[in-house]
Coordinates of C-alpha atoms in Angstrom, one line a residue:
M1259 CA -15.7 9.8 -3.1
A1260 CA -16.0 6.0 -2.7
L1261 CA -17.5 4.9 0.6
S1262 CA -15.5 2.5 2.8
R1263 CA -16.2 -1.2 3.1
L1264 CA -15.3 -3.7 5.8
D1265 CA -16.0 -7.4 5.4
I1266 CA -16.1 -9.4 8.6
H1267 CA -15.5 -13.2 8.6
R1268 CA -15.9 -15.1 11.8
R1269 CA -14.7 -18.7 12.4
N1270 CA -15.5 -20.5 15.7
R1271 CA -13.2 -23.0 17.3
G1272 CA -14.9 -24.1 20.5
E1273 CA -14.9 -21.1 22.8
R1274 CA -12.4 -19.3 20.7
A1275 CA -13.3 -17.2 17.6
L1276 CA -11.1 -15.9 14.8
V1277 CA -12.5 -12.7 13.3
T1278 CA -10.9 -11.7 10.0
L1279 CA -11.4 -8.1 8.8
V1280 CA -11.0 -7.1 5.2
G1281 CA -11.1 -3.4 4.3
D1282 CA -11.0 -0.2 6.3
I1283 CA -12.2 0.7 9.8
G1284 CA -13.8 4.1 9.7
P1285 CA -17.0 6.0 10.6
A1286 CA -19.1 4.1 8.1
T1287 CA -18.0 0.6 9.3
T1288 CA -17.4 0.9 13.1
P1289 CA -21.1 0.3 14.1
L1290 CA -21.0 -3.1 12.4
L1291 CA -17.6 -3.9 13.9
R1292 CA -19.0 -3.1 17.3
A1293 CA -22.0 -5.4 16.7
A1294 CA -19.8 -8.2 15.5
L1295 CA -17.6 -8.1 18.6
E1296 CA -20.6 -7.8 20.9
R1297 CA -22.1 -10.9 19.2
C1298 CA -18.9 -12.9 20.0
L1299 CA -19.3 -12.1 23.7
L1300 CA -23.0 -12.8 23.7
D1301 CA -22.2 -16.2 22.2
G1302 CA -19.9 -17.1 25.0
V1303 CA -16.6 -16.7 23.2
T1304 CA -13.7 -16.5 25.6
V1305 CA -10.9 -15.5 23.2
I1306 CA -11.5 -13.2 20.3
D1307 CA -8.5 -13.3 17.8
I1308 CA -8.8 -10.4 15.4
D1309 CA -6.8 -10.8 12.2
L1310 CA -5.9 -7.3 10.7
T1311 CA -3.7 -8.6 7.9
T1312 CA -6.1 -7.2 5.2
V1313 CA -7.1 -4.0 7.0
G1314 CA -5.8 -0.9 5.3
S1315 CA -6.5 1.7 8.0
C1316 CA -8.2 2.2 11.4
D1317 CA -9.3 5.6 12.9
A1318 CA -9.5 6.6 16.5
R1319 CA -13.2 5.5 16.7
G1320 CA -12.2 2.0 15.6
L1321 CA -9.6 1.9 18.2
D1322 CA -12.2 2.8 20.8
I1323 CA -14.3 -0.1 19.6
F1324 CA -11.5 -2.5 20.2
L1325 CA -10.7 -1.0 23.6
S1326 CA -14.3 -1.0 24.9
A1327 CA -14.7 -4.6 23.6
S1328 CA -11.5 -5.6 25.4
R1329 CA -12.8 -4.1 28.6
R1330 CA -16.2 -5.9 28.3
A1331 CA -14.4 -9.1 27.5
G1332 CA -12.2 -8.7 30.7
R1333 CA -15.3 -8.4 32.8
V1334 CA -16.5 -11.8 31.8
H1335 CA -13.0 -13.4 31.9
A1336 CA -12.6 -13.3 28.2
S1337 CA -9.9 -11.6 26.1
L1338 CA -9.5 -9.8 22.7
L1339 CA -6.2 -9.9 20.8
L1340 CA -5.2 -8.0 17.6
H1341 CA -2.9 -9.8 15.2
H1342 CA -0.9 -8.5 12.2
P1343 CA -1.7 -4.8 12.2
C1344 CA -0.5 -2.7 9.3
A1345 CA 2.0 0.2 9.9
Q1346 CA -0.7 2.8 10.4
I1347 CA -2.5 0.7 13.0
S1348 CA 0.8 -0.1 14.7
R1349 CA 1.6 3.6 15.1
L1350 CA -1.9 4.3 16.4
L1351 CA -1.5 1.6 19.0
A1352 CA 1.9 2.9 20.0
V1353 CA 1.0 6.5 20.2
T1354 CA -2.1 5.8 22.3
G1355 CA -0.3 3.3 24.5
S1356 CA -2.8 0.6 23.6
A1357 CA -0.4 -1.9 22.2
P1358 CA 0.1 -3.8 25.6
L1359 CA -3.6 -4.0 26.1
L1360 CA -4.6 -5.2 22.6
L1361 CA -1.7 -6.5 20.6
A1362 CA -1.1 -10.2 20.6
A1363 CA 2.4 -11.5 21.2
P1364 CA 4.3 -12.5 18.0
A1365 CA 4.5 -16.1 19.4
S1366 CA 0.7 -16.4 19.3
P1367 CA -0.1 -17.0 15.6
V1368 CA -3.6 -16.6 14.3
P1369 CA -5.0 -20.0 13.1
P1370 CA -5.6 -20.1 9.4
T1371 CA -9.0 -19.3 8.0
L1372 CA -10.7 -22.3 6.4
P1373 CA -13.7 -22.1 4.0
G1374 CA -16.9 -23.8 5.2
D1375 CA -16.6 -22.8 8.8
L1376 CA -17.2 -19.1 8.5
T1377 CA -19.8 -16.6 9.7
T1378 CA -19.5 -13.9 7.1
T1379 CA -20.8 -10.3 7.4
G1380 CA -20.2 -8.0 4.5
T1381 CA -20.3 -4.5 6.0
R1382 CA -20.2 -1.2 4.2
A1383 CA -21.9 2.2 4.0
P1384 CA -25.2 2.2 2.1
E1385 CA -24.7 2.1 -1.6
G1386 CA -20.9 1.8 -1.2
P1387 CA -19.3 -0.1 -4.1
S1388 CA -17.8 -3.5 -3.4
R1389 CA -14.1 -3.7 -3.9
P1390 CA -11.7 -6.6 -3.5
S1391 CA -8.8 -6.5 -1.1
D1392 CA -5.8 -4.9 -2.7
Q1393 CA -3.2 -6.3 -0.3
S1394 CA -1.0 -9.3 -0.7
A1395 CA 0.9 -11.0 2.1
L1396 CA 4.3 -12.4 1.0
K1397 CA 6.1 -15.4 2.3
D1398 CA 8.8 -13.4 4.1
G1399 CA 6.3 -11.4 6.1
I1400 CA 6.3 -8.4 3.8
R1401 CA 2.9 -7.2 2.6
L1402 CA 2.1 -5.0 -0.4
R1403 CA -0.8 -2.6 0.0
R1404 CA -2.3 0.0 -2.4
L1405 CA -3.2 3.2 -0.7
T1406 CA -6.0 5.6 -1.5
R1407 CA -5.2 9.3 -2.1
W1408 CA -6.3 10.0 1.5
Q1409 CA -4.2 7.2 3.0
A1410 CA -1.2 8.5 0.9
E1411 CA -1.7 11.9 2.4
D1412 CA -1.7 10.4 5.9
M1413 CA 1.5 8.5 5.3
R1414 CA 3.4 11.2 3.3
E1415 CA 5.8 12.0 6.2
D1416 CA 6.6 8.3 6.8
I1417 CA 7.3 7.9 3.0
A1418 CA 9.6 10.9 3.1
D1419 CA 11.4 9.5 6.2
L1420 CA 12.0 6.2 4.4
A1421 CA 13.2 8.0 1.3
A1422 CA 15.7 10.0 3.3
D1423 CA 16.9 6.8 5.1
S1424 CA 17.4 5.0 1.9
V1425 CA 19.9 7.5 0.5
A1426 CA 21.5 8.7 3.7
G1427 CA 25.3 8.7 3.3
T1428 CA 25.3 7.8 -0.4
P1429 CA 26.6 9.9 -3.3
G1430 CA 23.1 10.4 -4.5
E1431 CA 21.8 12.0 -1.3
A1432 CA 21.9 15.6 -2.7
C1433 CA 19.6 14.5 -5.6
H1434 CA 16.9 13.2 -3.3
R1435 CA 15.7 16.1 -1.1
R1436 CA 12.8 15.5 1.2
G1437 CA 10.8 18.5 -0.1
D1438 CA 11.2 17.3 -3.8
L1439 CA 9.7 13.9 -2.9
L1440 CA 6.8 15.5 -1.1
C1441 CA 6.1 17.8 -4.1
R1442 CA 6.2 14.8 -6.5
L1443 CA 3.8 12.9 -4.3
A1444 CA 1.4 15.8 -4.1
A1445 CA 1.5 16.5 -7.8
G1446 CA 1.2 12.9 -8.8
A1447 CA -1.8 12.3 -6.5
H1448 CA -3.8 14.6 -8.7
R1449 CA -3.0 12.8 -11.9
P1450 CA -5.7 10.6 -13.4
G1451 CA -5.0 7.0 -12.6
F1452 CA -2.4 7.8 -9.8
A1453 CA -1.5 4.7 -7.8
L1454 CA 0.7 4.3 -4.7
L1455 CA 1.9 1.0 -3.3
V1456 CA 3.6 0.5 0.1
A1457 CA 5.5 -2.6 1.4
E1458 CA 5.2 -3.2 5.1
T1459 CA 6.2 -5.5 7.9
T1460 CA 5.3 -3.8 11.1
V1461 CA 6.9 -0.7 9.6
L1462 CA 7.1 0.8 6.2
V1463 CA 9.9 -0.8 4.2
G1464 CA 9.2 0.4 0.6
C1465 CA 6.9 2.4 -1.7
A1466 CA 6.4 3.1 -5.3
F1467 CA 4.0 5.5 -7.0
G1468 CA 3.2 6.7 -10.5
F1469 CA 0.5 7.3 -13.1
P1470 CA -0.3 6.1 -16.6
V1471 CA 0.4 8.0 -19.8
G1472 CA -1.1 7.0 -23.1
P1473 CA -3.6 7.8 -25.9
G1474 CA -6.4 9.8 -24.5
S1475 CA -4.7 10.7 -21.3
S1476 CA -4.5 14.3 -20.2
G1477 CA -1.4 16.3 -21.0
R1478 CA -1.1 15.2 -24.7
R1479 CA 0.7 18.4 -25.2
G1480 CA 3.6 19.7 -23.1
F1481 CA 5.4 17.4 -20.8
G1482 CA 3.2 14.3 -21.3
G1483 CA 3.0 14.7 -25.1
T1484 CA 6.7 15.2 -25.5
L1485 CA 7.6 12.2 -23.3
Q1486 CA 5.0 10.0 -25.0
E1487 CA 6.5 10.9 -28.4
S1488 CA 10.0 10.1 -27.2
M1489 CA 9.0 6.8 -25.7
Q1490 CA 7.2 5.8 -28.9
R1491 CA 10.3 6.4 -30.9
L1492 CA 12.5 4.5 -28.4
T1493 CA 10.2 1.6 -27.6
S1494 CA 7.3 1.6 -30.1
R1495 CA 4.9 1.9 -27.1
T1496 CA 2.3 4.7 -26.8
R1497 CA 1.1 3.6 -23.3
F1498 CA 3.3 3.4 -20.2
V1499 CA 3.5 4.2 -16.5
I1500 CA 5.6 7.0 -15.2
L1501 CA 7.1 5.8 -11.9
T1502 CA 7.7 9.1 -10.2
Q1503 CA 9.3 7.4 -7.1
V1504 CA 10.5 4.0 -6.0
V1505 CA 11.9 3.7 -2.5
A1506 CA 13.1 0.6 -0.7
H1507 CA 14.7 0.2 2.7
P1508 CA 18.5 -0.2 2.2
H1509 CA 18.8 -3.3 4.5
A1510 CA 20.0 -6.3 2.5
Q1511 CA 17.0 -8.3 3.8
H1512 CA 14.7 -6.1 1.7
H1513 CA 16.7 -6.0 -1.5
D1514 CA 13.8 -7.5 -3.6
I1515 CA 11.2 -5.0 -2.4
A1516 CA 11.6 -2.5 -5.2
R1517 CA 11.2 -5.2 -7.9
R1518 CA 8.0 -6.4 -6.3
L1519 CA 6.6 -2.9 -6.0
Q1520 CA 7.5 -2.0 -9.5
Q1521 CA 6.0 -5.1 -11.1
R1522 CA 2.9 -4.9 -9.0
L1523 CA 2.4 -1.2 -9.9
L1524 CA 2.7 -2.0 -13.6
S1525 CA 0.2 -4.9 -13.2
D1526 CA -2.3 -2.7 -11.3
L1527 CA -2.2 0.0 -14.0
H1528 CA -2.4 -2.6 -16.8
S1529 CA 0.9 -1.5 -18.5
S1530 CA 3.8 -3.5 -19.8
L1531 CA 6.3 -0.6 -19.7
G1532 CA 7.5 1.6 -16.9
V1533 CA 9.4 4.9 -17.4
A1534 CA 11.4 6.8 -14.8
L1535 CA 13.1 10.2 -15.2
L1536 CA 16.3 10.8 -13.1
H1537 CA 18.6 13.7 -12.7
P1538 CA 21.7 13.1 -14.9
A1539 CA 24.0 13.7 -11.9
D1540 CA 22.1 11.1 -9.8
R1541 CA 24.6 8.3 -10.4
A1542 CA 23.6 6.4 -7.3
G1543 CA 19.9 6.5 -8.3
Q1544 CA 20.7 5.3 -11.8
A1545 CA 22.8 2.4 -10.4
A1546 CA 19.9 1.4 -8.0
Y1547 CA 17.4 1.4 -10.9
S1548 CA 19.8 -0.6 -13.0
S1549 CA 20.1 -3.2 -10.2
W1550 CA 16.3 -3.5 -10.3
G1551 CA 16.3 -4.3 -14.0
W1552 CA 15.8 -0.8 -15.5
Q1553 CA 17.5 0.1 -18.8
N1554 CA 19.0 3.6 -19.2
M1555 CA 17.9 5.1 -22.5
G1556 CA 19.9 8.3 -22.2
V1557 CA 18.7 11.9 -21.8
I1558 CA 15.4 13.1 -23.2
V1559 CA 15.6 16.5 -24.8
G1560 CA 12.7 18.9 -25.0
L1561 CA 11.0 18.2 -21.6
P1562 CA 10.2 21.3 -19.5
G1563 CA 12.4 21.9 -16.5
P1564 CA 15.8 23.1 -15.4
V1565 CA 17.7 19.9 -16.3
T1566 CA 17.5 17.4 -19.1
P1567 CA 16.7 14.1 -17.4
C1568 CA 17.8 10.6 -18.1
A1569 CA 15.0 8.2 -19.1
L1570 CA 15.0 4.7 -17.8
I1571 CA 12.6 2.0 -18.9
L1572 CA 11.4 -1.2 -17.2
R1573 CA 9.5 -3.9 -19.0
R1574 CA 6.9 -5.9 -17.2
T1575 CA 8.1 -9.5 -16.6
E1576 CA 4.6 -11.0 -16.2
P1577 CA 2.2 -11.6 -19.1
L1578 CA -0.1 -8.7 -19.6
S1579 CA -3.8 -9.2 -19.4
P1580 CA -5.9 -8.5 -22.6
E1581 CA -7.2 -5.4 -20.8
G1582 CA -3.7 -3.9 -20.7
R1583 CA -2.6 -4.8 -24.3

């Protein structure tokens, strides 16, 4: 299992410091986080702004680091403020009652990070592989983030809640049972190449997950092989991504979330074609996918299961890198 990494970037502005964290806060990285915050106080910093925009997760030990640093800062008339936490950290702050102590008011924006005025500390467990941030902040305040299998397991109930909310009161509600989604998530997480993306503001507003199918992938016979042969006949493509679930909050403000998630997932898995299989009676689901740009190819005969599903395809709109061709 890959070891976690946390990069720490510090920018000083007089007696104020902006500390930008990139990665995950866990057992392997909390000692270095503690040292970085202690160094701020030793240097006489009076306000420590911590930007969590590119932090994927934080455990209880990490929260303790922030709380103890905040207490020490208070004793020397300084302060520590957290900015832009992800949904998981927001829940942790809410559940522990720490939000009023640590969370900055929305009206207190973090100053932008500028190159050339940074004290940078790359922190990771020994021999842990370096990895770039897999998050992207979007102009409307919605952030896309790719989760590890372990993070997906932690958020499975939140994903199921969002899925239930997205179809509540619609004709397709009966085709989207909570238990079915959790089963698909659990089964997909064990597929080679599985990827799950979430879209967040301060709460979860969308998710998409799936896995690649193509030459050399497991399951050449049975389900994967039959589907691959069908897709090759219909599209002339032997490689594609099965999107086993796409969910977006039904609010009109978030109508473009599904498109962003789908295109990002295809990009991350280096594929120009996405495939989704829906129950033929799920008219609402088919309509939703159609509004996101999917093309209904009709039913696919020969796949195992109690029903013959409809196959929908989505072509990637961005140019494909040479690696994915």
